[in-house]
Amino acid sequence: MKAMVCTKYGPLEVLQLKEVEKPSPGDDEVLVNVHASSVNYNTLGRVSGKPFLARLVGAGLLKPKHQILGNDIAGQVEAVGGNVQQFRPGDEVFGDLAECGLGAFAEYVSVPEDALALKPANLTFAEAAAVPEAAVVALQGLRDKGQIKAGQKVLICGASGGIGTFAVQIAKSFGAEVTGVCGTRNLDMVRSIGADHVIDYTKEDFTKNGRCYDLILATAGYRSIFDYRRALNPSGIYVATGGSMSGPKAMAQIYQALLLGPWISMTGKKKLCMLTLRINQKDLVFMKELLEAGKVKPVIDRRFPLAEAAEALRYYGGGHARGKVVITVEPNHKTWPIGGKVCQ
Ligand SMILES: NC(=O)c1ccc[n+]([C@@H]2O[C@H](COP(=O)([O-])OP(=O)(O)OC[C@H]3O[C@@H](n4cnc5c(N)ncnc54)[C@H](OP(=O)(O)O)[C@@H]3O)[C@@H](O)[C@H]2O)c1
């Protein structure tokens, strides 16, 4: 099978399209014919080997531990292991492989069944591949850390990006009044996905305009944690899911939320924290239901074929993607028996 392989750390050019052995599923695994994947921030670090700390905590000290990168997938089940209960050949699935070995930038991948859920029936494979990581980060940031409630005033900083476009729609589905912060060219798009108000960060500083929010979700950009605290209502919650992609302030937003958040939270009623994504099948199914109900629709900026995965990552790494960047994989068509479980 074809796969985009990364055998050493370096610039995006180290990614190479190669012919590699097709995996076969273990007893507890599902073999998926990948139709699409999408690009996430962790993949950039897994190619560059930065920050170095990531190498010490499992990415691979001298070279990438996982040579086939990519964590979001949407595709069709080709075969299942003997112990697999939830899926059968022909099922259309999607999932996040970040905690089970990656491997999405390939024609096939073998994964534990719990990493997958049935694909939302109303979505194309490309749309479904845009969902897993970004939407679940947005969901967990708003619902779990942010304790979002109907009627609350919620601000999404980075509303036009991969996580932000899901966050705006998910917050609306919970009945919140949503303000989206983004750049000038994306104001209309953020309004079109449901934001009640939009703020252009190039023209207005939302932390200094006197308005306050019950919940702020910051997906990107950089502001001091004290600015965010100023923009919160007296018992408001600030959740950082990410931070600036590059420049001197890269990662500062994340470290401030992680290290200072708990201390600042102890000094009053406002809560400030960092989200750590917890990948789980239940939240994928939660998103499937929201998507099938038409309450959320993935926003896709550009699609790149598998052979141009490096270009896709370069474009995303610019930090101004409008929604998600998707990688499409040429599907291998097959006819499936109707009913019954087939083991291959
Ligand atoms: N906590 C976790 O577990 C977790 C999991 C996954 C990812 N992440 C983090 O999520 C981040 C990536 O998010 P993403 O994929 O949504 O990024 P993205 O798709 O690149 O989106 C970034 C968005 O931020 C906006 N932006 C840029 N500068 C801004 C500023 N100064 N103020 C406000 N908005 C600004 C951009 O808007 P315009 O284009 O309109 O300028 C862009 O649409 C990374 O930091 C990553 O580490 C965290």
CSV table of C-alpha atoms and ligand atoms in Angstrom, one decimal:
chain,number,residue,atom,x,y,z
A,1,MET,CA,0.0,0.0,0.0
A,2,LYS,CA,1.0,3.6,-0.3
A,3,ALA,CA,1.8,5.6,2.8
A,4,MET,CA,3.4,8.9,3.6
A,5,VAL,CA,6.4,7.9,5.7
A,6,CYS,CA,8.6,9.9,8.1
A,7,THR,CA,11.8,8.1,9.0
A,8,LYS,CA,13.7,11.1,10.5
A,9,TYR,CA,13.0,14.4,12.1
A,10,GLY,CA,13.4,17.5,9.9
A,11,PRO,CA,11.6,19.9,7.6
A,12,LEU,CA,8.4,18.8,5.9
A,13,GLU,CA,10.5,17.5,3.0
A,14,VAL,CA,11.4,14.5,5.1
A,15,LEU,CA,7.9,13.1,4.4
A,16,GLN,CA,8.0,10.7,1.5
A,17,LEU,CA,5.4,8.7,-0.3
A,18,LYS,CA,6.4,5.1,-0.2
A,19,GLU,CA,5.2,1.6,-0.9
A,20,VAL,CA,5.0,-0.3,2.4
A,21,GLU,CA,3.5,-3.5,3.6
A,22,LYS,CA,-0.3,-3.5,4.1
A,23,PRO,CA,-1.1,-4.1,7.7
A,24,SER,CA,-3.3,-7.0,8.8
A,25,PRO,CA,-5.6,-6.7,11.8
A,26,GLY,CA,-4.9,-8.4,15.1
A,27,ASP,CA,-7.7,-10.2,17.0
A,28,ASP,CA,-8.9,-7.0,18.5
A,29,GLU,CA,-8.4,-4.8,15.5
A,30,VAL,CA,-10.2,-3.4,12.5
A,31,LEU,CA,-8.5,-2.9,9.2
A,32,VAL,CA,-9.7,0.3,7.7
A,33,ASN,CA,-9.3,1.4,4.0
A,34,VAL,CA,-8.6,5.0,4.6
A,35,HIS,CA,-10.5,7.4,2.4
A,36,ALA,CA,-9.5,10.7,4.1
A,37,SER,CA,-7.5,12.1,6.9
A,38,SER,CA,-7.0,15.7,8.2
A,39,VAL,CA,-4.2,17.7,9.5
A,40,ASN,CA,-3.6,18.5,13.2
A,41,TYR,CA,-1.0,20.5,15.1
A,42,ASN,CA,0.6,17.4,16.7
A,43,THR,CA,1.7,16.1,13.2
A,44,LEU,CA,3.8,19.2,12.7
A,45,GLY,CA,5.8,18.5,15.9
A,46,ARG,CA,6.1,14.8,15.0
A,47,VAL,CA,7.8,15.7,11.7
A,48,SER,CA,10.1,18.4,13.2
A,49,GLY,CA,10.8,16.7,16.5
A,50,LYS,CA,9.9,19.9,18.3
A,51,PRO,CA,9.4,20.7,21.1
A,52,PHE,CA,12.2,18.4,22.2
A,53,LEU,CA,10.3,17.5,25.4
A,54,ALA,CA,7.8,15.6,23.2
A,55,ARG,CA,10.6,13.3,22.1
A,56,LEU,CA,11.3,12.5,25.8
A,57,VAL,CA,7.7,11.6,26.5
A,58,GLY,CA,7.1,9.1,23.7
A,59,ALA,CA,7.4,10.7,20.2
A,60,GLY,CA,10.8,9.0,19.7
A,61,LEU,CA,14.1,10.3,21.0
A,62,LEU,CA,16.3,10.2,17.8
A,63,LYS,CA,13.7,9.5,15.1
A,64,PRO,CA,9.9,9.3,15.0
A,65,LYS,CA,8.5,6.3,16.9
A,66,HIS,CA,5.7,6.1,14.4
A,67,GLN,CA,6.8,6.4,10.8
A,68,ILE,CA,3.3,6.8,9.3
A,69,LEU,CA,1.8,9.9,10.9
A,70,GLY,CA,-1.7,11.3,10.9
A,71,ASN,CA,-4.4,10.7,13.5
A,72,ASP,CA,-7.8,11.6,12.1
A,73,ILE,CA,-9.3,9.0,9.7
A,74,ALA,CA,-12.5,8.3,7.8
A,75,GLY,CA,-12.8,5.2,5.8
A,76,GLN,CA,-14.4,1.8,5.2
A,77,VAL,CA,-13.8,-1.4,7.2
A,78,GLU,CA,-12.1,-4.0,5.1
A,79,ALA,CA,-11.5,-6.7,7.6
A,80,VAL,CA,-12.0,-7.4,11.3
A,81,GLY,CA,-10.1,-9.5,13.9
A,82,GLY,CA,-11.8,-12.5,15.6
A,83,ASN,CA,-12.7,-10.6,18.8
A,84,VAL,CA,-14.1,-7.5,17.2
A,85,GLN,CA,-17.7,-7.0,18.1
A,86,GLN,CA,-18.8,-3.5,17.0
A,87,PHE,CA,-17.9,-3.4,13.3
A,88,ARG,CA,-18.0,-5.6,10.2
A,89,PRO,CA,-16.5,-5.3,6.7
A,90,GLY,CA,-18.2,-2.5,4.7
A,91,ASP,CA,-19.0,-0.3,7.7
A,92,GLU,CA,-18.1,3.4,7.2
A,93,VAL,CA,-16.1,4.6,10.2
A,94,PHE,CA,-14.2,7.6,11.5
A,95,GLY,CA,-11.8,8.0,14.4
A,96,ASP,CA,-8.8,9.5,16.1
A,97,LEU,CA,-5.6,7.3,16.2
A,98,ALA,CA,-3.5,9.6,18.3
A,99,GLU,CA,-3.4,7.2,21.2
A,100,CYS,CA,-3.2,4.0,19.2
A,101,GLY,CA,-0.1,4.3,17.0
A,102,LEU,CA,-1.2,6.9,14.4
A,103,GLY,CA,-0.9,5.7,10.7
A,104,ALA,CA,-3.7,7.8,9.1
A,105,PHE,CA,-1.6,9.0,6.2
A,106,ALA,CA,-1.8,5.7,4.4
A,107,GLU,CA,-4.2,3.6,2.3
A,108,TYR,CA,-4.8,1.2,5.1
A,109,VAL,CA,-4.5,1.2,8.9
A,110,SER,CA,-5.2,-1.4,11.6
A,111,VAL,CA,-6.7,0.0,14.7
A,112,PRO,CA,-8.4,-1.1,18.0
A,113,GLU,CA,-12.2,-1.0,17.5
A,114,ASP,CA,-12.7,1.5,20.4
A,115,ALA,CA,-10.8,4.1,18.4
A,116,LEU,CA,-13.6,4.1,15.9
A,117,ALA,CA,-17.3,5.0,15.6
A,118,LEU,CA,-19.7,4.7,12.7
A,119,LYS,CA,-19.3,7.7,10.3
A,120,PRO,CA,-22.1,10.2,10.4
A,121,ALA,CA,-24.4,9.1,7.6
A,122,ASN,CA,-24.9,12.6,6.2
A,123,LEU,CA,-21.1,13.3,5.8
A,124,THR,CA,-18.7,12.5,3.1
A,125,PHE,CA,-15.5,10.8,4.1
A,126,ALA,CA,-13.6,14.1,3.7
A,127,GLU,CA,-16.0,15.9,6.0
A,128,ALA,CA,-15.9,13.0,8.5
A,129,ALA,CA,-12.1,13.0,8.6
A,130,ALA,CA,-12.2,16.7,9.6
A,131,VAL,CA,-14.1,15.9,12.8
A,132,PRO,CA,-12.4,13.6,15.3
A,133,GLU,CA,-9.6,15.6,17.0
A,134,ALA,CA,-10.8,19.2,16.4
A,135,ALA,CA,-14.4,18.6,17.3
A,136,VAL,CA,-13.7,16.6,20.4
A,137,VAL,CA,-11.2,19.2,21.6
A,138,ALA,CA,-13.9,21.8,21.2
A,139,LEU,CA,-16.6,19.6,22.8
A,140,GLN,CA,-14.4,18.8,25.9
A,141,GLY,CA,-13.3,22.4,26.2
A,142,LEU,CA,-16.8,23.8,26.2
A,143,ARG,CA,-18.8,21.0,28.0
A,144,ASP,CA,-16.3,19.4,30.4
A,145,LYS,CA,-13.8,22.1,31.3
A,146,GLY,CA,-16.1,25.0,30.5
A,147,GLN,CA,-19.3,23.6,31.9
A,148,ILE,CA,-21.2,25.5,29.2
A,149,LYS,CA,-24.9,26.3,29.9
A,150,ALA,CA,-27.8,27.6,27.7
A,151,GLY,CA,-28.0,31.4,27.7
A,152,GLN,CA,-24.3,31.9,28.7
A,153,LYS,CA,-22.2,34.4,26.9
A,154,VAL,CA,-19.4,32.4,25.3
A,155,LEU,CA,-16.4,33.8,23.4
A,156,ILE,CA,-14.3,31.6,21.0
A,157,CYS,CA,-10.8,33.0,20.3
A,158,GLY,CA,-9.6,31.5,17.0
A,159,ALA,CA,-13.1,30.9,15.8
A,160,SER,CA,-12.2,30.5,12.2
A,161,GLY,CA,-9.7,27.6,12.6
A,162,GLY,CA,-10.1,23.8,12.8
A,163,ILE,CA,-11.1,23.7,16.5
A,164,GLY,CA,-12.8,27.1,16.4
A,165,THR,CA,-15.3,26.4,13.6
A,166,PHE,CA,-16.5,23.4,15.6
A,167,ALA,CA,-16.5,25.3,18.9
A,168,VAL,CA,-18.8,28.0,17.5
A,169,GLN,CA,-21.3,25.5,16.3
A,170,ILE,CA,-21.1,23.2,19.4
A,171,ALA,CA,-21.5,26.2,21.7
A,172,LYS,CA,-24.6,27.3,19.7
A,173,SER,CA,-26.0,23.7,20.0
A,174,PHE,CA,-25.8,24.1,23.8
A,175,GLY,CA,-27.9,27.3,23.5
A,176,ALA,CA,-25.1,29.8,24.2
A,177,GLU,CA,-24.8,33.4,22.9
A,178,VAL,CA,-21.6,33.1,20.9
A,179,THR,CA,-18.9,35.7,20.0
A,180,GLY,CA,-16.3,34.5,17.5
A,181,VAL,CA,-12.9,36.2,17.4
A,182,CYS,CA,-11.0,35.9,14.0
A,183,GLY,CA,-9.2,37.8,11.3
A,184,THR,CA,-10.9,40.2,8.8
A,185,ARG,CA,-11.3,37.8,5.9
A,186,ASN,CA,-13.1,35.2,8.0
A,187,LEU,CA,-15.7,37.4,9.8
A,188,ASP,CA,-18.5,36.4,7.3
A,189,MET,CA,-17.7,32.7,7.5
A,190,VAL,CA,-17.8,32.7,11.3
A,191,ARG,CA,-21.1,34.6,11.2
A,192,SER,CA,-22.4,32.0,8.7
A,193,ILE,CA,-21.7,29.1,11.0
A,194,GLY,CA,-23.8,30.6,13.7
A,195,ALA,CA,-21.8,33.2,15.7
A,196,ASP,CA,-24.1,35.9,17.1
A,197,HIS,CA,-21.3,38.4,17.2
A,198,VAL,CA,-17.9,38.6,15.6
A,199,ILE,CA,-14.7,40.5,16.6
A,200,ASP,CA,-11.9,41.2,14.2
A,201,TYR,CA,-8.7,40.7,16.3
A,202,THR,CA,-6.8,42.9,13.9
A,203,LYS,CA,-9.0,45.9,14.8
A,204,GLU,CA,-10.4,45.3,18.3
A,205,ASP,CA,-8.9,43.9,21.5
A,206,PHE,CA,-11.8,41.9,23.1
A,207,THR,CA,-10.0,42.0,26.4
A,208,LYS,CA,-10.2,45.8,26.6
A,209,ASN,CA,-13.6,46.6,25.2
A,210,GLY,CA,-15.5,46.3,28.6
A,211,ARG,CA,-17.5,43.3,27.6
A,212,CYS,CA,-17.3,40.2,29.8
A,213,TYR,CA,-18.0,36.5,29.1
A,214,ASP,CA,-19.2,33.5,31.2
A,215,LEU,CA,-16.9,31.2,29.2
A,216,ILE,CA,-13.9,31.9,27.0
A,217,LEU,CA,-12.4,29.1,24.8
A,218,ALA,CA,-9.0,30.1,23.3
A,219,THR,CA,-7.9,27.8,20.5
A,220,ALA,CA,-5.1,29.9,19.0
A,221,GLY,CA,-3.4,33.3,19.0
A,222,TYR,CA,-1.7,34.7,22.1
A,223,ARG,CA,-3.0,36.8,25.0
A,224,SER,CA,-1.7,36.9,28.5
A,225,ILE,CA,-3.8,34.8,30.9
A,226,PHE,CA,-4.4,38.0,32.9
A,227,ASP,CA,-6.1,39.6,29.8
A,228,TYR,CA,-8.4,36.6,29.6
A,229,ARG,CA,-9.2,36.9,33.3
A,230,ARG,CA,-10.2,40.5,32.8
A,231,ALA,CA,-12.6,39.5,30.1
A,232,LEU,CA,-14.4,37.0,32.4
A,233,ASN,CA,-17.6,37.6,34.3
A,234,PRO,CA,-17.1,37.2,38.1
A,235,SER,CA,-17.5,33.4,38.1
A,236,GLY,CA,-16.5,32.9,34.5
A,237,ILE,CA,-14.3,30.1,33.1
A,238,TYR,CA,-11.4,30.4,30.7
A,239,VAL,CA,-10.2,27.3,28.9
A,240,ALA,CA,-7.1,27.3,26.7
A,241,THR,CA,-7.1,24.5,24.2
A,242,GLY,CA,-4.1,25.8,22.3
A,243,GLY,CA,-1.9,28.8,21.5
A,244,SER,CA,0.1,30.6,18.8
A,245,MET,CA,1.7,28.3,16.2
A,246,SER,CA,4.9,30.3,15.8
A,247,GLY,CA,6.9,33.4,16.8
A,248,PRO,CA,8.4,34.3,20.1
A,249,LYS,CA,5.1,33.7,21.9
A,250,ALA,CA,4.6,30.3,20.5
A,251,MET,CA,3.2,28.0,23.2
A,252,ALA,CA,3.2,30.8,25.9
A,253,GLN,CA,-0.6,30.7,26.0
A,254,ILE,CA,-0.5,27.0,26.7
A,255,TYR,CA,2.2,27.2,29.4
A,256,GLN,CA,0.5,30.1,31.1
A,257,ALA,CA,-2.8,28.2,31.3
A,258,LEU,CA,-1.1,25.0,32.4
A,259,LEU,CA,1.2,26.5,35.1
A,260,LEU,CA,-0.5,29.8,36.2
A,261,GLY,CA,-4.1,28.8,35.7
A,262,PRO,CA,-4.5,26.6,38.8
A,263,TRP,CA,-2.8,29.3,41.0
A,264,ILE,CA,-4.9,32.2,39.7
A,265,SER,CA,-8.0,30.1,40.0
A,266,MET,CA,-7.3,29.8,43.8
A,267,THR,CA,-7.4,33.6,44.2
A,268,GLY,CA,-11.1,34.1,43.3
A,269,LYS,CA,-14.2,32.7,41.7
A,270,LYS,CA,-12.9,32.8,38.1
A,271,LYS,CA,-11.5,29.5,36.8
A,272,LEU,CA,-8.6,29.4,34.3
A,273,CYS,CA,-7.3,26.1,32.9
A,274,MET,CA,-5.8,24.2,30.1
A,275,LEU,CA,-7.6,21.4,28.3
A,276,THR,CA,-5.9,18.1,27.7
A,277,LEU,CA,-7.8,16.1,25.1
A,278,ARG,CA,-9.1,12.7,26.3
A,279,ILE,CA,-9.8,10.7,23.2
A,280,ASN,CA,-12.8,8.4,23.7
A,281,GLN,CA,-15.4,6.6,21.6
A,282,LYS,CA,-18.3,8.2,23.6
A,283,ASP,CA,-17.4,11.7,22.5
A,284,LEU,CA,-17.0,10.6,18.9
A,285,VAL,CA,-20.5,9.2,19.0
A,286,PHE,CA,-21.8,12.4,20.7
A,287,MET,CA,-20.3,14.3,17.7
A,288,LYS,CA,-21.8,11.9,15.2
A,289,GLU,CA,-25.3,12.6,16.7
A,290,LEU,CA,-24.8,16.4,16.6
A,291,LEU,CA,-23.6,16.1,13.0
A,292,GLU,CA,-26.4,13.9,11.9
A,293,ALA,CA,-28.9,16.3,13.6
A,294,GLY,CA,-27.5,19.0,11.4
A,295,LYS,CA,-26.4,21.1,14.4
A,296,VAL,CA,-22.8,21.0,13.3
A,297,LYS,CA,-21.2,20.9,9.9
A,298,PRO,CA,-17.5,20.6,9.2
A,299,VAL,CA,-15.9,23.6,7.5
A,300,ILE,CA,-13.2,22.5,5.1
A,301,ASP,CA,-10.7,24.9,3.7
A,302,ARG,CA,-8.5,22.9,1.3
A,303,ARG,CA,-8.1,19.3,0.3
A,304,PHE,CA,-4.8,17.8,-0.7
A,305,PRO,CA,-4.1,14.3,-2.1
A,306,LEU,CA,-2.0,11.9,0.1
A,307,ALA,CA,1.1,12.5,-2.0
A,308,GLU,CA,0.9,16.2,-1.1
A,309,ALA,CA,0.6,15.7,2.7
A,310,ALA,CA,3.7,17.9,3.2
A,311,GLU,CA,2.0,20.8,1.4
A,312,ALA,CA,-1.2,20.3,3.5
A,313,LEU,CA,0.9,20.5,6.7
A,314,ARG,CA,2.8,23.6,5.4
A,315,TYR,CA,-0.5,25.3,4.6
A,316,TYR,CA,-2.0,24.4,8.0
A,317,GLY,CA,1.2,25.5,9.7
A,318,GLY,CA,0.7,29.0,8.4
A,319,GLY,CA,-1.8,29.4,11.2
A,320,HIS,CA,-4.7,30.8,9.2
A,321,ALA,CA,-6.5,27.9,7.8
A,322,ARG,CA,-10.2,28.5,7.4
A,323,GLY,CA,-11.7,25.4,9.2
A,324,LYS,CA,-9.9,22.1,8.5
A,325,VAL,CA,-7.3,21.0,6.0
A,326,VAL,CA,-8.1,17.5,4.7
A,327,ILE,CA,-6.0,14.9,3.0
A,328,THR,CA,-7.8,12.6,0.6
A,329,VAL,CA,-6.7,9.0,-0.1
A,330,GLU,CA,-7.8,7.2,-3.3
A,331,PRO,CA,-10.2,4.5,-2.0
A,332,ASN,CA,-9.8,0.9,-3.0
A,333,HIS,CA,-13.4,-0.1,-4.0
A,334,LYS,CA,-14.7,-3.5,-2.9
A,335,THR,CA,-18.1,-5.2,-2.8
A,336,TRP,CA,-19.2,-6.3,0.7
A,337,PRO,CA,-21.5,-9.2,1.5
A,338,ILE,CA,-24.9,-8.2,3.0
A,339,GLY,CA,-25.1,-9.1,6.7
A,340,GLY,CA,-22.9,-11.4,8.7
A,341,LYS,CA,-19.4,-10.8,10.0
A,342,VAL,CA,-16.5,-11.6,7.6
A,343,CYS,CA,-13.0,-12.2,8.9
A,344,GLN,CA,-10.2,-11.9,6.4
B,1,LIG,N1,-5.4,20.9,24.4
B,1,LIG,C1,-5.4,19.9,23.6
B,1,LIG,O1,-5.5,18.7,24.0
B,1,LIG,C2,-5.2,20.1,22.1
B,1,LIG,C3,-5.5,19.2,21.2
B,1,LIG,C4,-5.3,19.5,19.8
B,1,LIG,C5,-4.8,20.7,19.4
B,1,LIG,N2,-4.5,21.6,20.4
B,1,LIG,C6,-3.9,22.9,20.0
B,1,LIG,O2,-4.8,23.6,19.2
B,1,LIG,C7,-4.0,24.6,18.4
B,1,LIG,C8,-4.4,24.5,17.0
B,1,LIG,O3,-5.8,24.8,16.8
B,1,LIG,P1,-6.4,24.7,15.3
B,1,LIG,O4,-6.1,23.4,14.7
B,1,LIG,O5,-7.8,25.1,15.5
B,1,LIG,O6,-5.6,25.9,14.6
B,1,LIG,P2,-5.9,26.5,13.2
B,1,LIG,O7,-6.8,25.7,12.4
B,1,LIG,O8,-4.6,26.9,12.6
B,1,LIG,O9,-6.7,27.8,13.6
B,1,LIG,C9,-6.0,28.9,14.0
B,1,LIG,C10,-7.0,30.1,14.0
B,1,LIG,O10,-6.6,31.0,14.9
B,1,LIG,C11,-6.8,32.3,14.4
B,1,LIG,N3,-5.9,33.2,14.9
B,1,LIG,C12,-4.6,33.4,14.5
B,1,LIG,N4,-4.0,34.4,15.3
B,1,LIG,C13,-5.0,34.9,16.1
B,1,LIG,C14,-5.0,35.9,17.1
B,1,LIG,N5,-4.0,36.6,17.4
B,1,LIG,N6,-6.2,36.0,17.8
B,1,LIG,C15,-7.2,35.3,17.5
B,1,LIG,N7,-7.3,34.3,16.6
B,1,LIG,C16,-6.1,34.1,15.9
B,1,LIG,C17,-6.7,32.2,12.9
B,1,LIG,O11,-7.7,33.0,12.4
B,1,LIG,P3,-7.6,33.9,11.1
B,1,LIG,O12,-7.2,32.9,10.0
B,1,LIG,O13,-9.0,34.4,10.9
B,1,LIG,O14,-6.6,34.9,11.3
B,1,LIG,C18,-7.0,30.7,12.6
B,1,LIG,O15,-8.2,30.5,12.0
B,1,LIG,C19,-2.6,24.3,18.7
B,1,LIG,O16,-2.1,25.2,19.5
B,1,LIG,C20,-2.6,22.9,19.3
B,1,LIG,O17,-1.6,22.7,20.2
B,1,LIG,C21,-4.6,21.3,21.7
